[in-house]
Short mmCIF file of C-alpha atoms and ligand atoms in Angstrom, two decimals:
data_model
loop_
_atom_site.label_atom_id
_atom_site.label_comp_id
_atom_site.label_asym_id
_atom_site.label_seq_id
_atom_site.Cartn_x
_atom_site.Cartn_y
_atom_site.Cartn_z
CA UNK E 21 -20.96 -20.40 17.12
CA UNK E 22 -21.77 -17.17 18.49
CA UNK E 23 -22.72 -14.06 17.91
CA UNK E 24 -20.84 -10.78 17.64
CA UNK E 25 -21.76 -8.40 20.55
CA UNK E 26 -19.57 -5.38 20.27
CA UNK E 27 -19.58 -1.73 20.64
CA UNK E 28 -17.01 0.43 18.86
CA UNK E 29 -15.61 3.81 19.82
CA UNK E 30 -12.75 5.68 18.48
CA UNK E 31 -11.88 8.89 18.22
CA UNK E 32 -13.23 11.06 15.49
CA UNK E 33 -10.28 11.72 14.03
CA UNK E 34 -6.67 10.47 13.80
CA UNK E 35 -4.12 12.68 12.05
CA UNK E 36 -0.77 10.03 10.98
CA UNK E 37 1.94 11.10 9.81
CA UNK E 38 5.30 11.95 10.64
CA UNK E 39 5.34 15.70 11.12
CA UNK E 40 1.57 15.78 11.99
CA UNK E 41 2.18 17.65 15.35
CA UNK E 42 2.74 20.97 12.82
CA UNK E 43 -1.21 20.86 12.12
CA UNK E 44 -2.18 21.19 15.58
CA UNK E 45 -4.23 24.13 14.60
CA UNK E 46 -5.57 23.06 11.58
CA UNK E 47 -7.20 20.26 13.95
CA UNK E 48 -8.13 22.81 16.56
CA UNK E 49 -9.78 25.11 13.67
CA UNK E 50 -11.85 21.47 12.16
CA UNK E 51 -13.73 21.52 16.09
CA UNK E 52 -14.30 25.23 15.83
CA UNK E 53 -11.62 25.10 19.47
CA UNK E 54 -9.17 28.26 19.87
CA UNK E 55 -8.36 28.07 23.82
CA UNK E 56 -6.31 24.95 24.59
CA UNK E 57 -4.51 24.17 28.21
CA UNK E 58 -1.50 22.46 27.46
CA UNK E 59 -1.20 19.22 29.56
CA UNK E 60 2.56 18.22 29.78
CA UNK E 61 4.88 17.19 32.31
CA UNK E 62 8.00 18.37 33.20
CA UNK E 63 10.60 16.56 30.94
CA UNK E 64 8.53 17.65 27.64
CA UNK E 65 9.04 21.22 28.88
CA UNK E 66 12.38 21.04 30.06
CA UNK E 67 14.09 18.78 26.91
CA UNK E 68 11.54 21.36 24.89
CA UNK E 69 9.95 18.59 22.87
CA UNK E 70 6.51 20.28 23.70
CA UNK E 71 7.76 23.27 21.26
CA UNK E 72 7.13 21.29 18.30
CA UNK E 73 3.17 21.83 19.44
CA UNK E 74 3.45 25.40 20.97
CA UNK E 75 5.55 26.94 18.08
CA UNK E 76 2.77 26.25 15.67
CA UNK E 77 0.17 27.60 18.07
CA UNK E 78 1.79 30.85 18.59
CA UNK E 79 2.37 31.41 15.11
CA UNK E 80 -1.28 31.06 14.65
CA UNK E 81 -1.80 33.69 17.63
CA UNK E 82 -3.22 31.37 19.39
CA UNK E 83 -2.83 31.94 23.45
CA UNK E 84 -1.61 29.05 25.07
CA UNK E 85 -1.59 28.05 28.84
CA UNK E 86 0.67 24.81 30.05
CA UNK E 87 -0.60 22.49 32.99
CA UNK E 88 2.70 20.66 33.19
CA UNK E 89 2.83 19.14 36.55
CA UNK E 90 1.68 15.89 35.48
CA UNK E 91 3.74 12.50 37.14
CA UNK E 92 4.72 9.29 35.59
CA UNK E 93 1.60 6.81 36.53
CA UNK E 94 -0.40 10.28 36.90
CA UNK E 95 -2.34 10.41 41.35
CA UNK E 96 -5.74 11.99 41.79
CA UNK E 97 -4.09 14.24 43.99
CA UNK E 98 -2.24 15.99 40.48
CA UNK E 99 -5.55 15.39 38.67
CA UNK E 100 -7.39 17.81 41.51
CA UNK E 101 -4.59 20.25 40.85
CA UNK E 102 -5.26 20.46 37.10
CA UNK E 103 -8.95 20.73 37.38
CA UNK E 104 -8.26 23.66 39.44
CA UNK E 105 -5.96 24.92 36.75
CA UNK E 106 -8.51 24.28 34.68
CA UNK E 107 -11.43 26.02 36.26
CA UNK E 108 -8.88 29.40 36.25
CA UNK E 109 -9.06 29.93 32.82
CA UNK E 110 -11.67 29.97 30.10
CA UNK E 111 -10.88 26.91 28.31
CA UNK E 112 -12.34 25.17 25.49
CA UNK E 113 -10.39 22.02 25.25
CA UNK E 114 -6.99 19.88 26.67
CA UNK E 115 -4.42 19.14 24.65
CA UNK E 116 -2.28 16.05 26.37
CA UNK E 117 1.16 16.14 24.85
CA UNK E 118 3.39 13.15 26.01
CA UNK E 119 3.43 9.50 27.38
CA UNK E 120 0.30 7.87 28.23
CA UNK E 121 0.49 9.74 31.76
CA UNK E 122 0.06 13.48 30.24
CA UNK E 123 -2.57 12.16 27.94
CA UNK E 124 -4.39 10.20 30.71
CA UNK E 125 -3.58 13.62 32.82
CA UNK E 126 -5.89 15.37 30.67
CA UNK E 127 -8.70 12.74 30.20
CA UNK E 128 -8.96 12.48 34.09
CA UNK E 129 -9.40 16.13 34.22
CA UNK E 130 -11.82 16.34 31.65
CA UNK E 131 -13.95 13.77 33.59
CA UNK E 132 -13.43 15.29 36.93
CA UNK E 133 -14.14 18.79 35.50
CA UNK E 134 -17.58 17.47 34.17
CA UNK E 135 -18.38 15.09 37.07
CA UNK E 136 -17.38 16.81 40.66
CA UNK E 137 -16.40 14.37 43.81
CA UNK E 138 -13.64 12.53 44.19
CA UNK E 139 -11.46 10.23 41.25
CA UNK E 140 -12.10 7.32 42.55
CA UNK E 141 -16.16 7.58 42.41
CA UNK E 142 -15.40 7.33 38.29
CA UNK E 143 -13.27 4.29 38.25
CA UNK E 144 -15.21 0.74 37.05
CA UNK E 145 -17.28 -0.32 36.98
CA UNK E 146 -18.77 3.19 37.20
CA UNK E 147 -19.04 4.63 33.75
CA UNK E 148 -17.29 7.34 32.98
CA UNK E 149 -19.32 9.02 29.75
CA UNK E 150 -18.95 12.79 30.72
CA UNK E 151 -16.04 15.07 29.96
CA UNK E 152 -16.15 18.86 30.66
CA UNK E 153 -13.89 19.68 27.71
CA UNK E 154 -12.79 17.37 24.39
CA UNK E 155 -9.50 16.33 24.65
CA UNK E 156 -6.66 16.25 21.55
CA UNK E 157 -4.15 14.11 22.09
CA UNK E 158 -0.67 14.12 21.12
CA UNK E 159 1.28 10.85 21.83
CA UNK E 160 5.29 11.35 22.51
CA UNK E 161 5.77 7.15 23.49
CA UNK E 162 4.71 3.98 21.10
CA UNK E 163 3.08 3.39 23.50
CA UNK E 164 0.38 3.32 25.78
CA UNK E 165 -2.43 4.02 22.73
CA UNK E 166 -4.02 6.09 25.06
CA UNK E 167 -4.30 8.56 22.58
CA UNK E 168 -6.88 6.06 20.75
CA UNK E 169 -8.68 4.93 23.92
CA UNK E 170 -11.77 5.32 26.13
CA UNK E 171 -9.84 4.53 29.11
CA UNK E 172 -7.43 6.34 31.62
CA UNK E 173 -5.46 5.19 34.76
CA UNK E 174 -5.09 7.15 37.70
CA UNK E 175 -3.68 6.12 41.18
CA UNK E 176 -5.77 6.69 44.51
CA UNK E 177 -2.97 7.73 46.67
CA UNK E 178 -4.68 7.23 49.95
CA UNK E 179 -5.17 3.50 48.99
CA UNK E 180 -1.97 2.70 46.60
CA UNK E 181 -4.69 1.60 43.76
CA UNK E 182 -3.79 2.25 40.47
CA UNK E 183 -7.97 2.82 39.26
CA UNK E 184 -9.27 1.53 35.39
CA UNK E 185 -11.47 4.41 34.42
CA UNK E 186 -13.31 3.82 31.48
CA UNK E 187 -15.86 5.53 29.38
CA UNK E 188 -16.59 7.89 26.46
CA UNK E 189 -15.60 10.84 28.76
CA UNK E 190 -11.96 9.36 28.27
CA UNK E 191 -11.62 8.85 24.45
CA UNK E 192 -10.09 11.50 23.15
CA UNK E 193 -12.03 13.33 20.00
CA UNK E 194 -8.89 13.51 18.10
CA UNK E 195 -5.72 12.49 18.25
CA UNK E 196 -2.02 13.16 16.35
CA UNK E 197 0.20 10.41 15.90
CA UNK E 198 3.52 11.70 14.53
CA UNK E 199 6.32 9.03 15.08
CA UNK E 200 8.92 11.53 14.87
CA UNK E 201 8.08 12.60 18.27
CA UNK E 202 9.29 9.64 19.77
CA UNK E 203 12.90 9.68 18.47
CA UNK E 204 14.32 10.83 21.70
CA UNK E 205 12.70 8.21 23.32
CA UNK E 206 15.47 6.05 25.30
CA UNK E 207 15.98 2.51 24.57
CA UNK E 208 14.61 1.48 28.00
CA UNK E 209 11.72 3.47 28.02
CA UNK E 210 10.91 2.03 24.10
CA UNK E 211 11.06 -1.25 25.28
CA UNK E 212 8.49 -0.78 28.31
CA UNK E 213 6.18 1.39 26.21
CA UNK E 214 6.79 -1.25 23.34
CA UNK E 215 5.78 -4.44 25.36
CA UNK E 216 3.00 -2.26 26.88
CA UNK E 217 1.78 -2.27 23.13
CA UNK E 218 2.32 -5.69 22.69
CA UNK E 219 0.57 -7.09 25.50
CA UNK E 220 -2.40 -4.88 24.70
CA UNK E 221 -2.76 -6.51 21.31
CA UNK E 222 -2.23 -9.91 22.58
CA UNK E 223 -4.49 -9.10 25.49
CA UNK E 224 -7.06 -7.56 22.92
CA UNK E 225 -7.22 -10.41 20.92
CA UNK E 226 -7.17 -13.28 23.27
CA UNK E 227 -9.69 -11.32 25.61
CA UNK E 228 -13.65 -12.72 26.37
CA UNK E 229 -14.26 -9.68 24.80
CA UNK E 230 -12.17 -10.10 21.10
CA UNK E 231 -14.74 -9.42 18.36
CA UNK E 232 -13.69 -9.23 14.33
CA UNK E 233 -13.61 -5.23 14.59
CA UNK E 234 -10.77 -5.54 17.58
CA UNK E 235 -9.65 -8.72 16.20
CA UNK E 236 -8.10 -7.14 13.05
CA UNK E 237 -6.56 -4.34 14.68
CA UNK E 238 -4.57 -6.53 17.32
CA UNK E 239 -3.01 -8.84 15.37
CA UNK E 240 -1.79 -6.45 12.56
CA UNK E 241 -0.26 -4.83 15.84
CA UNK E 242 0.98 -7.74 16.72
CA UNK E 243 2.39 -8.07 13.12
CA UNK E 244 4.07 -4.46 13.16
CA UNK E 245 5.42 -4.41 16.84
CA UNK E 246 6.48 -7.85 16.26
CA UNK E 247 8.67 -6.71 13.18
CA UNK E 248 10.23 -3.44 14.67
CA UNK E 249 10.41 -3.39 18.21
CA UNK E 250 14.09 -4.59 18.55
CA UNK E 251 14.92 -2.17 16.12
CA UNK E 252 13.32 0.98 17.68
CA UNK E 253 15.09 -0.59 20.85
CA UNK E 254 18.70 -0.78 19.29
CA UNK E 255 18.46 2.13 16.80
CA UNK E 256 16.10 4.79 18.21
CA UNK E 257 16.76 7.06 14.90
CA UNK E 258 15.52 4.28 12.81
CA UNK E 259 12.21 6.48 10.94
CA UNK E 260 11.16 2.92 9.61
CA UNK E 261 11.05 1.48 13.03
CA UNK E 262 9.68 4.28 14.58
CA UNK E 263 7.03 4.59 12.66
CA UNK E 264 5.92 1.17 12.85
CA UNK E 265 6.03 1.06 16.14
CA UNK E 266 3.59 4.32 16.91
CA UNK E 267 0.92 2.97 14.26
CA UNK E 268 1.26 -0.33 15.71
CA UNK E 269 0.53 1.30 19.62
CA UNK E 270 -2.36 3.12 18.05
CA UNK E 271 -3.72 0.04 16.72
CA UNK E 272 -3.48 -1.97 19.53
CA UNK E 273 -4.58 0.69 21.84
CA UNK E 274 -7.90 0.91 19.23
CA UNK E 275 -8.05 -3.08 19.50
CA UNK E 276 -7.72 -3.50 23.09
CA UNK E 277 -10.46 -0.16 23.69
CA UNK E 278 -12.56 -2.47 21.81
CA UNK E 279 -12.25 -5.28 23.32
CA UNK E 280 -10.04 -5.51 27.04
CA UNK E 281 -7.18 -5.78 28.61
CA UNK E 282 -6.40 -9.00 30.67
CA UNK E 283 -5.03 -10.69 33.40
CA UNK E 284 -1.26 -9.30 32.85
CA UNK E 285 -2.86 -5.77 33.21
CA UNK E 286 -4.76 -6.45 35.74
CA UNK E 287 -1.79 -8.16 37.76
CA UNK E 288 0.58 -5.26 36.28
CA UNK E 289 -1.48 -2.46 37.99
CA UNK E 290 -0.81 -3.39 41.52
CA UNK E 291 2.86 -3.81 40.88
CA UNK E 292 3.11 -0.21 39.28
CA UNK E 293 1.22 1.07 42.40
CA UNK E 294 2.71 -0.48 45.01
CA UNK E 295 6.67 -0.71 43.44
CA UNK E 296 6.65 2.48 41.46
CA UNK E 297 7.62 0.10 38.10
CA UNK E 298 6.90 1.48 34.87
CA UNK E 299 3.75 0.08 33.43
CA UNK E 300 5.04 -1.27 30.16
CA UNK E 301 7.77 -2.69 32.52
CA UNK E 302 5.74 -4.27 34.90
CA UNK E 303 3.43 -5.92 32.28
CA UNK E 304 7.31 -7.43 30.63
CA UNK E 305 7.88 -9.01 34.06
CA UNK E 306 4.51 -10.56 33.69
CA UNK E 307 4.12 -11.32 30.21
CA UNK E 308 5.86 -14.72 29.64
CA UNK E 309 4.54 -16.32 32.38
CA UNK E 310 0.79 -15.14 32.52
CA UNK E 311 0.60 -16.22 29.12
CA UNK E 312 2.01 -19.52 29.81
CA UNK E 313 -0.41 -20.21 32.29
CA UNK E 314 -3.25 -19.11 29.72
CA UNK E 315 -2.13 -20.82 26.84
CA UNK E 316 -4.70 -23.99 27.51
CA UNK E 317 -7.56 -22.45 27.43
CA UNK E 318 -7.36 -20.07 23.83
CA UNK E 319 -4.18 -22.46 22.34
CA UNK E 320 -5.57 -21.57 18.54
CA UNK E 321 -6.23 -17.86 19.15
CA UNK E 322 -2.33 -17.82 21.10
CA UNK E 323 -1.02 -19.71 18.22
CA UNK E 324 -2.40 -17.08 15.93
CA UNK E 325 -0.76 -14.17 17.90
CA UNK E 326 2.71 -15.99 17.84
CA UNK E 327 2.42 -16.17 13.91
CA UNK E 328 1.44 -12.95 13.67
CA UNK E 329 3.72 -11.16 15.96
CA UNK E 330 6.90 -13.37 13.78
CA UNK E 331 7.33 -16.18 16.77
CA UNK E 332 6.44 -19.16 15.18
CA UNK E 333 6.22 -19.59 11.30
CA UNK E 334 3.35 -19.67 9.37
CA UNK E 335 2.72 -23.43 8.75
CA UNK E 336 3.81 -24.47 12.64
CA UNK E 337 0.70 -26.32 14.07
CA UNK E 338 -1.04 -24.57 17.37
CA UNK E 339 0.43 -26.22 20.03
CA UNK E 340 4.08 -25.77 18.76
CA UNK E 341 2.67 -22.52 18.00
CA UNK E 342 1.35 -21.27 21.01
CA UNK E 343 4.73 -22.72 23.07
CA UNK E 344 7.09 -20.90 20.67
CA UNK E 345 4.95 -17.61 21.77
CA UNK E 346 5.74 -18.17 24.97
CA UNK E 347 9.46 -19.18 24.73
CA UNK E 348 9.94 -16.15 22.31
CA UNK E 349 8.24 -13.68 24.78
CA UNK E 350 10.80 -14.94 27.07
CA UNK E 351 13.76 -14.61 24.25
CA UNK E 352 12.07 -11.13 23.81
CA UNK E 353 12.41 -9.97 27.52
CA UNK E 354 16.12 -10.79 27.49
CA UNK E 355 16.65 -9.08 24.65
CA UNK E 356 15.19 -5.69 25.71
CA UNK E 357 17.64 -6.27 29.07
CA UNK E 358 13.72 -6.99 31.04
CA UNK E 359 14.85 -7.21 35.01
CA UNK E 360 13.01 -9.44 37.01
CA UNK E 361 11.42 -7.45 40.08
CA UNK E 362 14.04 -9.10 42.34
CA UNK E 363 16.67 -8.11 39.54
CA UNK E 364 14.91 -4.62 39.46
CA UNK E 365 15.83 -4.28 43.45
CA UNK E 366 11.99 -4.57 45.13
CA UNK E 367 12.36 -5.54 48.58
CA UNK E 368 11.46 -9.38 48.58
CA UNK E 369 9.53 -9.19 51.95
CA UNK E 370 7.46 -6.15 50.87
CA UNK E 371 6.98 -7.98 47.50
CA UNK E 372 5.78 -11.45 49.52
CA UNK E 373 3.81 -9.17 52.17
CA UNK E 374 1.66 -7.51 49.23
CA UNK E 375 1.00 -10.75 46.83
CA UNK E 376 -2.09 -11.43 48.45
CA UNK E 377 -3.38 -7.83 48.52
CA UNK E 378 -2.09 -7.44 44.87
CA UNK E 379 -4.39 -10.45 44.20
CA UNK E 380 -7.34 -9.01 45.72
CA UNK E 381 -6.78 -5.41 43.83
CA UNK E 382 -6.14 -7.45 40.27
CA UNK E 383 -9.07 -9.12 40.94
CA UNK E 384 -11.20 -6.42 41.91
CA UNK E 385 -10.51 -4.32 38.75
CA UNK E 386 -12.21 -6.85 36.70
CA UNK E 387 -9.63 -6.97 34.20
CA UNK E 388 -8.25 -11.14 35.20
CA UNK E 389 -11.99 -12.41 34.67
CA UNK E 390 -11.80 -11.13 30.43
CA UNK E 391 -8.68 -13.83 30.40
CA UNK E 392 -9.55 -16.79 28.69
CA UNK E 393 -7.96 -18.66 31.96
CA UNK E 394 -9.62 -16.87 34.47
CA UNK E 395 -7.75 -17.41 37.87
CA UNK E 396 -8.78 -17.44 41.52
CA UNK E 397 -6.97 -15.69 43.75
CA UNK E 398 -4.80 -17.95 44.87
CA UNK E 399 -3.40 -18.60 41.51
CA UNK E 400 -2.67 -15.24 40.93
CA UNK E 401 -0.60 -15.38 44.24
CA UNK E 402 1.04 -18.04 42.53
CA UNK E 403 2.37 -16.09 39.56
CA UNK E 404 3.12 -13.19 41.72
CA UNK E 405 5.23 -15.28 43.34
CA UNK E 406 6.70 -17.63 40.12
CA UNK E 407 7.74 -14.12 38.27
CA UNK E 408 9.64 -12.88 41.47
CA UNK E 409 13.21 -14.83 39.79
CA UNK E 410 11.90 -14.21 35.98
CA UNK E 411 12.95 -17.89 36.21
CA UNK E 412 10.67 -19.70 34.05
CA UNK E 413 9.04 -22.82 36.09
CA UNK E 414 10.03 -26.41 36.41
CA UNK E 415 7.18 -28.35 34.96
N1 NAD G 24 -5.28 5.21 29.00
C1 NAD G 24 -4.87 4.09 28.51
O1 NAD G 24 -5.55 3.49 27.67
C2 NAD G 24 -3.55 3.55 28.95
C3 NAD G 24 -3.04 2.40 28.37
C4 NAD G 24 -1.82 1.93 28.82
C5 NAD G 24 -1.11 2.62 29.80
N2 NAD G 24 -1.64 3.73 30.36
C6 NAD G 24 -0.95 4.51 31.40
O2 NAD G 24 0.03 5.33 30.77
C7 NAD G 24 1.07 5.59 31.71
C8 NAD G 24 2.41 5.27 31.11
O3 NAD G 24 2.64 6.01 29.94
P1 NAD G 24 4.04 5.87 29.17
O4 NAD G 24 4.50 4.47 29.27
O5 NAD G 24 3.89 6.47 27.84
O6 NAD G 24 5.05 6.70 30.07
P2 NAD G 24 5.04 8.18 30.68
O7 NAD G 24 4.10 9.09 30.01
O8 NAD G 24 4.95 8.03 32.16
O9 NAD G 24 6.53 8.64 30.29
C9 NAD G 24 7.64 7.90 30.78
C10 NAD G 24 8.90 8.76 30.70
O10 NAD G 24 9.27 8.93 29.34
C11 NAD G 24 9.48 10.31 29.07
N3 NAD G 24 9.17 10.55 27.66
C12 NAD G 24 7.95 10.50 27.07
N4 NAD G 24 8.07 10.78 25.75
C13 NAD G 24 9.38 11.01 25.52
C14 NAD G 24 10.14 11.35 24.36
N5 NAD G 24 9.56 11.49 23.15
N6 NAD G 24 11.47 11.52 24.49
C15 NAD G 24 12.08 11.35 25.69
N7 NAD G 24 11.43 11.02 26.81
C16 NAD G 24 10.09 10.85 26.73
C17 NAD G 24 8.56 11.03 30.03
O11 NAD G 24 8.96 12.37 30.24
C18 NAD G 24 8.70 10.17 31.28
O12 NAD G 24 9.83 10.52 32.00
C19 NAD G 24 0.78 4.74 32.92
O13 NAD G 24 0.19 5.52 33.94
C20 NAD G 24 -0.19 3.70 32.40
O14 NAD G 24 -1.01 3.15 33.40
C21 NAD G 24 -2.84 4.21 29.92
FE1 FE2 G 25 -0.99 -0.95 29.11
#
């Protein structure tokens, strides 16, 4: 038996509801914050979703200047162009309205602003406690759970590295979670942002770092993603589904802030840098067959999940369990139409050329050695290269 070891962050407050985005300035007024920069990217502006948080703003008379060059899987390069943005204007705080790449967007600024140098000095295991600014943030996807974590991903363009940057100078000091954002979310992109959830309450909860705090989060995550993702997939006007699926990101992205991320992220990364795949995507490709491989060592903790997330029933024993979590991930993927990479049209020679390189940048962001099967190299190479087909293995 051991001890609990665990520190807990979270933002200081978390405004739920649907609608929420409308008190955007009674949150601003709570933090005594008047001049916001808008961090956005170009879709919110264009499809004018963003409105729903500048309308209240100007009504308020509050002035309001958009950054809203951000990019999907957000490049130090745009991060640099922000803090320069930034540094125009007298600012007191970001607000990041969108997917998890706005919101990291604004985090990564924040910490650049405070910091100086280059991205890449922040990312771990450097700590990254300082931000220049607080930033609000405004989740648009269900979803990364950025909006509830001390973390933000940003890719070093001169190496192809997508960088883990962690630290309190990334958790957000508020954050409004308004499902009704995310109706106009397409089915594809709810079912990449959906498993993204998923895996980072099954990650959370199987991790070497899992304590009771992160424990309870990620598997009523599990329990609400579990219940409404193909929903929010078939019938993206479905409030109910909706709904459940943006509290369930938030609580797995409090969960897995709490405890870690795994080996699927930390094999997922390198795909999304070097293939351009969206994360949540790239972590679906992964999913069934990382957690096959890990089922040995946690079997009672994966057997839990499966229960939990509505896989196995309630009086199965853990090993039938833990193999109906992996068959129903599996039934899950083909469900939400989940390409393999060779499906998704990667270039098999590139893809066999970068396995072991992939390896060595998994490895090196610390994330695989938090799995409760920690791999070698090697064996990462190996499910690089079993996931290639999404054909499950012959054993
Ligand atoms: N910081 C963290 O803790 C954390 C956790 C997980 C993932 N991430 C990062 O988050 C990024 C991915 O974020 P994401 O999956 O939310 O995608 P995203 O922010 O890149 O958005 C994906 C696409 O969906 C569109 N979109 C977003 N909201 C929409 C809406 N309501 N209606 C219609 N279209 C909408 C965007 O315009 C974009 O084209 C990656 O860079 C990933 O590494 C960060
Ligand atoms: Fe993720």
């Amino acid at each position: 038996m051991t001890t609990v070891n665990a520190s807990i962050v979270a933002p200081r407050l978390l405004l739920i509801s649907g609608g929420a985005v409308r008190q955007i300035v009674d949150v601003l007024r709570k933090f005594e914050l008047s001049r916001p920069l808008v961090v956005t990217d170009p879709f919110m502006v264009s499809s004018r979703l963003v409105q729903n948080c500048l309308e209240p703003l100007a009504a308020a008379g509050i002035a309001v200047s958009i950054f809203s060059d951000t990019v999907p899987d957000p490049t130090d390069t745009v991060i640099e162009a922000g803090v320069a943005e930034l540094m125009r204007g007298d600012f007191d705080c970001l607000i990041g309205f969108g997917g998890g790449s706005p919101i990291d967007t604004a985090k990564a600024m924040a910490i650049l602003a405070a910091g100086g140098g280059k991205m890449r000095d922040y990312k771990v295991p450097a700590q990254a406690d300082r931000g220049a600014l607080p930033v609000i943030a405004i989740p648009t996807t269900a979803g990364t759970g950025s909006e509830c974590t001390r973390f933000t991903v940003i890719t070093d363009t001169e190496r192809d590295e997508k960088m883990l940057i962690a630290g309190l100078g990334a958790l957000p000091l508020a954050a409004i979670v308004d499902y009704e954002l995310t109706y106009s979310v397409p089915p594809r992109t709810t079912a990449d942002t959906g498993v993204d959830s998923l895996t980072h309450a099954l990650e959370a909860f199987v991790s070497k770092r899992a304590n009771p705090f992160s424990d309870a989060l990620a598997l009523s995550a599990m329990e609400m993603i579990g219940q409404h993702i193909r929903t929010a997939y078939a019938e993206p006007r479905n409030a109910i589904a909706r709904e459940g699926m943006m509290i369930g990101a938030s609580k797995a992205g409090l969960a897995f802030s709490n405890s870690s991320v795994a080996l699927v992220h930390g094999m997922s990364r390198p795909i999304g840098a070097h293939f351009h795949v969206p994360h949540g995507l790239s972590n679906a490709m992964l999913l069934p067959a990382v957690t096959r491989y890990s089922v040995s060592a946690a079997e009672a903790r994966y057997a839990e999940a499966s229960r939990r997330a509505g896989l196995a029933d309630k009086h199965d024993p853990d090993a039938s369990a833990a193999a109906k979590l992996v068959a129903g991930l599996e039934v899950l993927n083909k469900e939400l139409s989940v390409p393999s990479p060779a499906a998704y049209g990667i270039d098999e020679r590139v893809w066999n050329e970068k396995m072991e390189l992939m390896a060595e940048q998994a490895l090196a962001s610390g994330s695989p050695a938090n799995n409760p099967r920690v791999p070698d190299k090697a064996e990462i190479v190996a499910l690089y290269r079993e996931v290639w087909t999404g054909a499950p293995r012959n054993v």
